[in-house]
Short mmCIF file of C-alpha atoms and ligand atoms in Angstrom, two decimals:
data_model
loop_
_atom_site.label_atom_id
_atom_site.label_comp_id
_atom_site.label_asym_id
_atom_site.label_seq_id
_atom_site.Cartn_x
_atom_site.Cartn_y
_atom_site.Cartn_z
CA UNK A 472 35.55 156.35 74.39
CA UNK A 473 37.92 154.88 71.78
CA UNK A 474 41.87 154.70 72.95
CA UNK A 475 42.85 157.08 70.31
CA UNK A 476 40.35 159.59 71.91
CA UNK A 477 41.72 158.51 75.46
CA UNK A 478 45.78 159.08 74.07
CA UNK A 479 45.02 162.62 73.56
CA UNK A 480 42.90 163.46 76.37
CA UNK A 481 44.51 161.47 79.67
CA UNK A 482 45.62 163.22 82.09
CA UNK A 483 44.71 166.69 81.03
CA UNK A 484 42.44 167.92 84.08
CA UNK A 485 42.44 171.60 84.48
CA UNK A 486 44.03 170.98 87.88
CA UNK A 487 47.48 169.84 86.88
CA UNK A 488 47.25 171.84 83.45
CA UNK A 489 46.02 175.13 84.19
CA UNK A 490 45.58 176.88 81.05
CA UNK A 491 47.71 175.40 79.35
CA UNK A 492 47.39 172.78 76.88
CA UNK A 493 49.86 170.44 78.85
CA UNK A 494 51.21 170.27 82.71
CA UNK A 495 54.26 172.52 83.35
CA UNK A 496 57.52 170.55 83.82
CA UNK A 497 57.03 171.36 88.00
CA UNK A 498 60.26 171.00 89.84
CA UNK A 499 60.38 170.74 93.41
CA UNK A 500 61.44 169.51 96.66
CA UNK A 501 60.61 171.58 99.51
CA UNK A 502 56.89 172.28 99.14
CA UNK A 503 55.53 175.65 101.16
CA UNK A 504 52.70 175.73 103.54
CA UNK A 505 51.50 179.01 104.50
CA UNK A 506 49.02 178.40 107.45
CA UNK A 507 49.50 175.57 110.38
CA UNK A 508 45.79 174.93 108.53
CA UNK A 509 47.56 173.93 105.50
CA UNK A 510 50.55 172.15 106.89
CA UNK A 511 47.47 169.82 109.03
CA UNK A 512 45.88 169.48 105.71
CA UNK A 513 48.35 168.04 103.64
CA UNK A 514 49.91 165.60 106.58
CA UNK A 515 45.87 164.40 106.50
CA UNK A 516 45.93 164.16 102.53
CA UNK A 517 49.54 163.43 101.75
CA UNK A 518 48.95 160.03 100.45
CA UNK A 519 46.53 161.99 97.49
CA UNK A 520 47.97 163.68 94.81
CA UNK A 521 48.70 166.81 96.41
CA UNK A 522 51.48 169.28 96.98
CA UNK A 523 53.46 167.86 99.91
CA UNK A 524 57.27 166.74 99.30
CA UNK A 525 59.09 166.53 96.08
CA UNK A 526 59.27 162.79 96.86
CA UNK A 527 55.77 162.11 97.04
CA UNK A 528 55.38 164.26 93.27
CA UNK A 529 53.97 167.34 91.57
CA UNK A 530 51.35 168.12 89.31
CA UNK A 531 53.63 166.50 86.15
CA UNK A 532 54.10 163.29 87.87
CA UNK A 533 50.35 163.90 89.17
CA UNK A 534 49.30 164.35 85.62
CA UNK A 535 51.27 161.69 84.04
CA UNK A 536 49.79 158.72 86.30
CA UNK A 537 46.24 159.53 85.62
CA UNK A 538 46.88 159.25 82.37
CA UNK A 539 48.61 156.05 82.36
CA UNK A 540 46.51 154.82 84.88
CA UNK A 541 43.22 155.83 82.45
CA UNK A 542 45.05 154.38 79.58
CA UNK A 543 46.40 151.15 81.32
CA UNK A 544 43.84 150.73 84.00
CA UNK A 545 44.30 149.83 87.73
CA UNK A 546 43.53 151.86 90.53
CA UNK A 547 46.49 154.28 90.20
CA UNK A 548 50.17 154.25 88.96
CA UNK A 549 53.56 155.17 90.14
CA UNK A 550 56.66 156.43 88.41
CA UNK A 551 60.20 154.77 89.01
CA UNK A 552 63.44 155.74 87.78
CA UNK A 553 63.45 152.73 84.97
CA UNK A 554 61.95 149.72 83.69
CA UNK A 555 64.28 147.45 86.12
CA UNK A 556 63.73 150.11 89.18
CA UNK A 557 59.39 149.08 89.07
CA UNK A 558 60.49 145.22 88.50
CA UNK A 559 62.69 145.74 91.96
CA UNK A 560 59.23 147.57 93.43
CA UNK A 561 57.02 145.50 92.46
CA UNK A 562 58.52 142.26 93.85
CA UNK A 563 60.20 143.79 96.95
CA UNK A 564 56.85 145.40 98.00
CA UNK A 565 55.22 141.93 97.89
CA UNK A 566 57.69 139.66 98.93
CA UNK A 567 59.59 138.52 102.16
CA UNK A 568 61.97 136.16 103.58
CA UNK A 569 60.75 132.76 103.48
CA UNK A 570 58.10 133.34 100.22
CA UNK A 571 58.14 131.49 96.88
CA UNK A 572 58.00 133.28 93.65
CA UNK A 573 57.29 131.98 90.28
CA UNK A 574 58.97 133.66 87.77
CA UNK A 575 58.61 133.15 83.90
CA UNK A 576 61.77 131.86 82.47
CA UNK A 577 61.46 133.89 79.28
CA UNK A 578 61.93 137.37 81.58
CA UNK A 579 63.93 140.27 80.69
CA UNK A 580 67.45 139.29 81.74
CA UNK A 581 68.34 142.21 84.89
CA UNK A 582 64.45 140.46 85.93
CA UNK A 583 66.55 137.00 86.37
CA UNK A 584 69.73 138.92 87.38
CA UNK A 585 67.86 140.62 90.65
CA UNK A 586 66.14 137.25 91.43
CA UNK A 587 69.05 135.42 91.47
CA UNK A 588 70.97 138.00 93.62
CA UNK A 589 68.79 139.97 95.12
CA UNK A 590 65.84 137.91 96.28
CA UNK A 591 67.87 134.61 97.15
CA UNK A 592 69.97 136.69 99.24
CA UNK A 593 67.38 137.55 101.06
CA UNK A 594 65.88 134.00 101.29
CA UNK A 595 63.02 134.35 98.85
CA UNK A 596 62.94 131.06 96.54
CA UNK A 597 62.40 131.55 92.59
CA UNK A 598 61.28 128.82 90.67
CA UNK A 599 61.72 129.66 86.69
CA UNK A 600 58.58 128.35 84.95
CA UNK A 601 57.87 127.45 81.13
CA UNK A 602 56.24 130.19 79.74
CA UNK A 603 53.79 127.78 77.85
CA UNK A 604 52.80 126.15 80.98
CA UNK A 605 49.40 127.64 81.18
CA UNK A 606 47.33 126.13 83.91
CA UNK A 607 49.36 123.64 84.56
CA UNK A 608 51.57 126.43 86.68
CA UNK A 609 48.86 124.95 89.64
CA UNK A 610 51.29 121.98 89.77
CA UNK A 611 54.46 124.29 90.54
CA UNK A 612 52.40 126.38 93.60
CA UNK A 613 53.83 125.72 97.22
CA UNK A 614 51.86 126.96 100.11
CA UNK A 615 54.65 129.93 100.76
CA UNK A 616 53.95 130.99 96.61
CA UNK A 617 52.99 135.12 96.79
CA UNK A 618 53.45 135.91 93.44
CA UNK A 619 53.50 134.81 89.54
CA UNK A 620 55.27 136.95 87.43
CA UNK A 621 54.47 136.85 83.68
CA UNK A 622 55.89 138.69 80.88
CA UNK A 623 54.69 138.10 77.11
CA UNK A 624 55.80 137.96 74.55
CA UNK A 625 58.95 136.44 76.39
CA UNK A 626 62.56 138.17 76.24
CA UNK A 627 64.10 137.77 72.94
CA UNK A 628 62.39 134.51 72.01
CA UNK A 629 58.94 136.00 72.00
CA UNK A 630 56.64 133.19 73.35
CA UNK A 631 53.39 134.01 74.29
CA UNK A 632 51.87 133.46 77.44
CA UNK A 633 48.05 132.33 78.50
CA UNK A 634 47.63 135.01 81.03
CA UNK A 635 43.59 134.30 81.73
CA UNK A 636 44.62 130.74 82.62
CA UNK A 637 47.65 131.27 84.96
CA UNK A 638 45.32 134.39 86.53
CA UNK A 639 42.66 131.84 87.12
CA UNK A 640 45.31 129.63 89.09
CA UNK A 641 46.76 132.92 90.68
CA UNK A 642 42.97 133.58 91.88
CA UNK A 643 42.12 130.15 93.32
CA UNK A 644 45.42 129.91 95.38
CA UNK A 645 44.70 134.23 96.47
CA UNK A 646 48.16 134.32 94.89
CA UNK A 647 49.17 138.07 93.44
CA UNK A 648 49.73 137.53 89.46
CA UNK A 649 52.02 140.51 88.11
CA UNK A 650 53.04 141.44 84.38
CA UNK A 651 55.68 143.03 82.72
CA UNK A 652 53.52 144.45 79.77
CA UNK A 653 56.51 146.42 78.36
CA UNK A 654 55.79 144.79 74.80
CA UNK A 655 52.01 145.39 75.36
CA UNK A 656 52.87 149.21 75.45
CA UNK A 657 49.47 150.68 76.43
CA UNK A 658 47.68 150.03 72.97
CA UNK A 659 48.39 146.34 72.13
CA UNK A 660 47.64 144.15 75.40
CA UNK A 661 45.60 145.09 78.10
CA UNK A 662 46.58 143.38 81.46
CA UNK A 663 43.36 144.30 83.17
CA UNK A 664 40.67 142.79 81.07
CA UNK A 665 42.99 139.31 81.49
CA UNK A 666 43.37 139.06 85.13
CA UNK A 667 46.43 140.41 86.04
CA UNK A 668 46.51 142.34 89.57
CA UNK A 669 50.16 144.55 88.87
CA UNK A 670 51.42 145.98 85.65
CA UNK A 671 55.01 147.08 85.24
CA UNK A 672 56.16 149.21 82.00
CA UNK A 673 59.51 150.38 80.74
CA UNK A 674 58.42 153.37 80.07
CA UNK A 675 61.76 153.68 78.53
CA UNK A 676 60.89 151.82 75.28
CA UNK A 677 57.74 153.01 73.73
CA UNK A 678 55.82 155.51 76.26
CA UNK A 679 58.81 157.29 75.78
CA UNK A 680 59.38 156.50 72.17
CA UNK A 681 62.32 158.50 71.39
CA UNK A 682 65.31 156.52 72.85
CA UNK A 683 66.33 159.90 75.27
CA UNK A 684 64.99 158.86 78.84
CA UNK A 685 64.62 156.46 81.24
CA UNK A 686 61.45 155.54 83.73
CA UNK A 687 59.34 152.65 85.24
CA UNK A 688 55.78 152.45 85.65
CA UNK A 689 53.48 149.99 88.15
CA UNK A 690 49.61 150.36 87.83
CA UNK A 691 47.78 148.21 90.27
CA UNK A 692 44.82 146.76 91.66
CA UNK A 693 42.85 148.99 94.51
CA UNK A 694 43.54 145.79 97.15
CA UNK A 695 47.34 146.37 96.31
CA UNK A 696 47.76 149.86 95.89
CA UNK A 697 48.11 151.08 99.80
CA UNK A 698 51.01 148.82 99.94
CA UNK A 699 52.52 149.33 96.62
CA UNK A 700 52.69 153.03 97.50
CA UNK A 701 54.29 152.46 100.86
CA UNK A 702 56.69 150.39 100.15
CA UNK A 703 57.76 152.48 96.76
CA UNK A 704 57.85 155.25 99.30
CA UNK A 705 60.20 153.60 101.54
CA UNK A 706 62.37 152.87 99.12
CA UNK A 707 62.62 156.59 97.79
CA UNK A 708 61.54 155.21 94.20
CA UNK A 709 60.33 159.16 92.23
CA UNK A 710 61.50 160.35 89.05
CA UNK A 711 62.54 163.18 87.53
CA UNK A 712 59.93 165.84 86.01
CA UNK A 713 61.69 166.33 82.84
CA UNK A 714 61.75 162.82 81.85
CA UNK A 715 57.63 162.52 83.07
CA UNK A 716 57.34 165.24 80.56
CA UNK A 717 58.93 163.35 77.99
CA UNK A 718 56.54 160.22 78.70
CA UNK A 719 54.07 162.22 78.49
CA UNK A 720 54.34 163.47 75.06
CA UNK A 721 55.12 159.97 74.31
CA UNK A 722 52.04 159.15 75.39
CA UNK A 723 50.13 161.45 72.76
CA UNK A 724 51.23 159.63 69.47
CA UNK A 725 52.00 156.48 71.04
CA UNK A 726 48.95 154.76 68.92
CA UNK A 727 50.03 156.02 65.69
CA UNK A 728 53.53 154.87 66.04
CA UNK A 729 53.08 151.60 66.78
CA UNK A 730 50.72 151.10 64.20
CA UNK A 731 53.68 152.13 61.57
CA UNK A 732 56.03 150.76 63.73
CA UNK A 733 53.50 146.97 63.52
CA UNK A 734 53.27 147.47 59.74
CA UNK A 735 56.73 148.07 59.05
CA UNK A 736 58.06 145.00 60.88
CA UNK A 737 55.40 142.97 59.47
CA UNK A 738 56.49 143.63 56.02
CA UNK A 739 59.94 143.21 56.86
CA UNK A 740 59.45 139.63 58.72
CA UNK A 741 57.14 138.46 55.77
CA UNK A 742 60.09 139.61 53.53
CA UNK A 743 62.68 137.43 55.85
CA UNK A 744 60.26 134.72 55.21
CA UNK A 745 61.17 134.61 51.92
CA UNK A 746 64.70 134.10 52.55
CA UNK A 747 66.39 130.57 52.14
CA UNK A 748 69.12 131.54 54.93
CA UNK A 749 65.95 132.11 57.39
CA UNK A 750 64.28 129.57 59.66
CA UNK A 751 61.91 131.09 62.45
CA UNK A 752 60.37 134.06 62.16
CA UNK A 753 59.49 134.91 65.97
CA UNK A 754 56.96 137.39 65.75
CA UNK A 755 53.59 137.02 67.33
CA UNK A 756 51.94 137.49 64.36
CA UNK A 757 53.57 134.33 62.92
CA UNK A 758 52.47 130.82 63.39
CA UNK A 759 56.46 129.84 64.22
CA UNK A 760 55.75 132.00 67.33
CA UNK A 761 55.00 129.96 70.17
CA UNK A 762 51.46 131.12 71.79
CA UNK A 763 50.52 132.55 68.37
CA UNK A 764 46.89 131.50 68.75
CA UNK A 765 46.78 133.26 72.57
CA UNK A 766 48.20 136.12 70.75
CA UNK A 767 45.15 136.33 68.03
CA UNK A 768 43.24 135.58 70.65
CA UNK A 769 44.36 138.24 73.66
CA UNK A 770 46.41 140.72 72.37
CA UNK A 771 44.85 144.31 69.76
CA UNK A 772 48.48 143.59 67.55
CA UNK A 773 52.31 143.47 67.64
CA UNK A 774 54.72 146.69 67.01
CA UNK A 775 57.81 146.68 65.84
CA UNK A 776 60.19 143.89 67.59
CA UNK A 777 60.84 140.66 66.64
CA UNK A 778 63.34 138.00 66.23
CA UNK A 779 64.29 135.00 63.84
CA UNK A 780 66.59 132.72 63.44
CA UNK A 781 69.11 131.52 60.73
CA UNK A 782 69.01 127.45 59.89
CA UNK A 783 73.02 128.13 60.00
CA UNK A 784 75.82 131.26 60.57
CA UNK A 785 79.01 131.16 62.41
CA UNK A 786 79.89 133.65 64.39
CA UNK A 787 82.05 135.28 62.07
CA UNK A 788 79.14 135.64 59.84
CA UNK A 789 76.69 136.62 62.02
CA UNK A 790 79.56 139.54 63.05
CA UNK A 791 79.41 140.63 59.30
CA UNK A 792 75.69 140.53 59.04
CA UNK A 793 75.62 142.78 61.84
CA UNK A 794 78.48 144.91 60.43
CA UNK A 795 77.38 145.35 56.59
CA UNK A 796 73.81 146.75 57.99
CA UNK A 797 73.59 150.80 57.84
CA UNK A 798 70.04 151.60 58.83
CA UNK A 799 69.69 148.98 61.81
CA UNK A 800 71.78 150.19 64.64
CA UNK A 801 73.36 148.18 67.00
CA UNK A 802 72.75 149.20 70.44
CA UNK A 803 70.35 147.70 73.79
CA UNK A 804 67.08 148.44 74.23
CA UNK A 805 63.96 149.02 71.74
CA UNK A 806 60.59 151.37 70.99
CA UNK A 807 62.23 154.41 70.15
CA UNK A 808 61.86 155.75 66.46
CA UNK A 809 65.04 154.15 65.15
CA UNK A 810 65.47 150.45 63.31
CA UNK A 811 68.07 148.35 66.15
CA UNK A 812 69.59 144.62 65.23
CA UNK A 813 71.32 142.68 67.86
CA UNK A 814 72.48 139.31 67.93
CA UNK A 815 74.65 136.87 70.32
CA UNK A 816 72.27 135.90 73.18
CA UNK A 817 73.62 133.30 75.40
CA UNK A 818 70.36 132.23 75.55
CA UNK A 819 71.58 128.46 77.13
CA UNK A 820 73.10 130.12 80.01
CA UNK A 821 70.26 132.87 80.24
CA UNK A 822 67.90 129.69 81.24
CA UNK A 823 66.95 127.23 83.01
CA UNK A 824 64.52 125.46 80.90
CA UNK A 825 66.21 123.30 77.65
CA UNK A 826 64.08 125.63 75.26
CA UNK A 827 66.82 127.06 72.98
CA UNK A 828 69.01 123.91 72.33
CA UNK A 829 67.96 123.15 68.72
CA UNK A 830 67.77 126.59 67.07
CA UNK A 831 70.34 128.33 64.36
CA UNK A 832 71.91 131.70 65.28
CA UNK A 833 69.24 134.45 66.79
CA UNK A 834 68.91 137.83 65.56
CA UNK A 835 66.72 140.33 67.09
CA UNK A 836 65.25 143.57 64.98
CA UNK A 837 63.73 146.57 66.53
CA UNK A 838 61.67 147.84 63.05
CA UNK A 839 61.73 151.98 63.68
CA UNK A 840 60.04 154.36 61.76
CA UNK A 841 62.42 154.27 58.63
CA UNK A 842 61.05 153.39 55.42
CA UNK A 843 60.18 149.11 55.22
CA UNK A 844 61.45 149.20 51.78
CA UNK A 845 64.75 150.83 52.64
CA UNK A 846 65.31 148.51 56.01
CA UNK A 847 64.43 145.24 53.46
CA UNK A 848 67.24 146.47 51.25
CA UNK A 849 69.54 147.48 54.41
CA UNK A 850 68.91 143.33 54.98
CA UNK A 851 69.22 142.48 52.08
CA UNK A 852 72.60 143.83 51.73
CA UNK A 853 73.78 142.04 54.59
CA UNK A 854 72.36 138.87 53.31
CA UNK A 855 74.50 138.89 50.53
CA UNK A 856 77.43 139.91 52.43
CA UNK A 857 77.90 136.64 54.03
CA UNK A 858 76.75 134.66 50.78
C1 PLP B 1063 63.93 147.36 78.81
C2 PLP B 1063 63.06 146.47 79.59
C3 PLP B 1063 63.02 146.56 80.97
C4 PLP B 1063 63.91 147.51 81.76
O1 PLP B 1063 63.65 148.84 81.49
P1 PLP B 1063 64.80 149.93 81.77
O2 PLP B 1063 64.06 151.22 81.70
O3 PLP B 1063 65.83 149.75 80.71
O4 PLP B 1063 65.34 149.65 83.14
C5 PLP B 1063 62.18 145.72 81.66
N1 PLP B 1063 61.42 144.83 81.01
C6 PLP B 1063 61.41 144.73 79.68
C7 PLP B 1063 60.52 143.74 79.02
C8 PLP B 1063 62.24 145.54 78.91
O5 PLP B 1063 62.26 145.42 77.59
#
């Protein structure tokens, strides 16, 4: 079947929906047994999706990782409170004192910030890696290395990475390669047909879609999922039912949106490349993009964030850019329905890798599902505002 056949149908099995045409919203803690027989049965079964302890989920959250898991792939998925709270999973389920990881230097920045602190404090080693190493990530492998940890396009500066040939290196060394496909969404990378073994999502940005929640996602291989749900489980990681429910109507028109939110912002970045003030446009789609050729070659398309850069702007100017534009919202995050600018990344002392050293002022757009022509003339103002 075709993914826009899968978006509508996943996760819709009679047993979770009843009647209906979607899963109830299904609160719960305390879960009722009504025989010793059933009580036996469900502390034989509770690892399955059944009724057991609010914890462990209900049919929503029962409902919701099929479907990601069907639309994503893996063996199964969990559900975390946020984007950063499945990063935290993911690497605490895997790692222990004394283990290497390699982590992309590119990652989202709370990625670096719970390396830094968390892991080092508890004596795991992270080396930061170029994310256009490519194979040549076998030379950075020590014999305590457990896991890779990609994430392309990278944070802000968008490079792409060659997942096949760091998952080849990850393979040969029995190393466990994991991805945060947050940009990949579940329609324009995916991680299983390229060798990854773990995939994280903020479901936050666009399985959600509408800016008005907050939740994680890891699907995994079969080999990792016993311990992935374990160690989840011991760390209490759930979420709440009402914010499933909101992923999962994401879910539904998740393919149509990106495909106005991908032909928005490629309208708008082809317009910025007509601009004399504009340098780089760092968009996948765009040969300035480093790993645009991996890009054609791995990914289905882009969506709707990007970056470029000015060849010059103080910081007064870049403050007025930001100030004259009406439709582009300044605010954090990205993939909900609404056009976001943001500017001022300290991207030197982000990294550890010289990449950013010779590069104008770096503004990153979030292209919602406004009009293209109306954002290029919300631009366009601001352009002339610091003429
Ligand atoms: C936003 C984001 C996260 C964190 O998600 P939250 O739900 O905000 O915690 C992680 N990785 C990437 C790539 C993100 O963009």
């Amino acid at each position: 079947m075709k993914k826009d056949t899968k978006i509508v149908h996943a996760g819709r099995d009679k047993k979770w929906t009843g009647q209906a045409v979607n899963p109830p919203v299904y609160h719960a803690s305390t879960i009722l047994f009504d025989t010793v027989k059933d009580l036996k049965f469900a502390l034989k079964n509770f690892k399955n999706k059944i009724m057991f302890y609010g914890r462990r989920g209900t049919p929503t959250h029962f409902a919701f990782r099929d479907a990601m898991t069907e639309l994503e792939g893996g063996h199964d998925c969990l559900v975390y409170p946020s984007g950063i709270a499945a990063v935290s999973a993911a690497l605490l389920s895997f790692l222990r004192s004394g283990d290497h990881l390699l982590m992309v230097d590119t990652c989202y920045g709370p990625t670096r910030a719970f390396c830094n602190k968390m892991l080092k404090k508890m004596g795991i080693e992270t080396t930061y890696y170029d994310p256009m190493i490519g194979d040549g990530i076998k030379d950075l492998i020590k014999d305590n290395t457990k896991v890779i940890f990609t994430e392309s396009p990278g944070s802000i500066t968008m490079e792409i990475q060659d997942i096949p040939a760091i998952s080849k290196v990850a393979k040969k060394n029995d190393i466990i390669l994991m991805i945060d496909n947050t940009y990949g969404n579940l329609v324009n990378f995916n991680p299983y047909d390229h060798g990854v073994d773990l995939s994280i999502q903020a479901a936050t940005k666009y399985i959600v879609g509408h800016s008005d929640a907050m939740l994680g996602t890891i699907t995994c291989t079969e080999k990792l999922w016993p311990q992935l749900q374990d160690y989840s489980y011991y760390m209490g990681q759930t979420a709440a039912p009402d914010d499933i429910n909101l992923a999962m109507r994401g879910i539904r028109t998740i393919k149509t949106r990106i495909k106005q939110h991908e032909n928005s912002a490629l309208k708008v970045a082809k317009w910025l490349e007509t601009r004399d003030e504009v340098d780089l446009i760092l968009h996948p789609a765009f040969k300035d993009c480093p790993g645009h050729e991996i890009w054609k070659r791995d990914f289905n398309g882009s969506n709707g964030l990007f970056s470029f850069t000015l060849k010059q702007g103080s910081e007064k100017e870049i403050s007025t850019f930001l100030d004259t534009l009406n439709l582009f919202k300044m605010g954090f995050s990205w993939g909900g329905f609404e056009s976001l600018a943001m500017s001022f990344y300290d991207l030197k002392a982000e990294r550890d890798l010289p990449l950013w050293d010779d590069y104008g002022p770096l503004i990153r757009l979030h292209i919602g599902l406004e009009d293209a022509d109306d954002l290029i003339a919300d631009l366009e103002k601001a352009f002339d505002a610091i003429k």
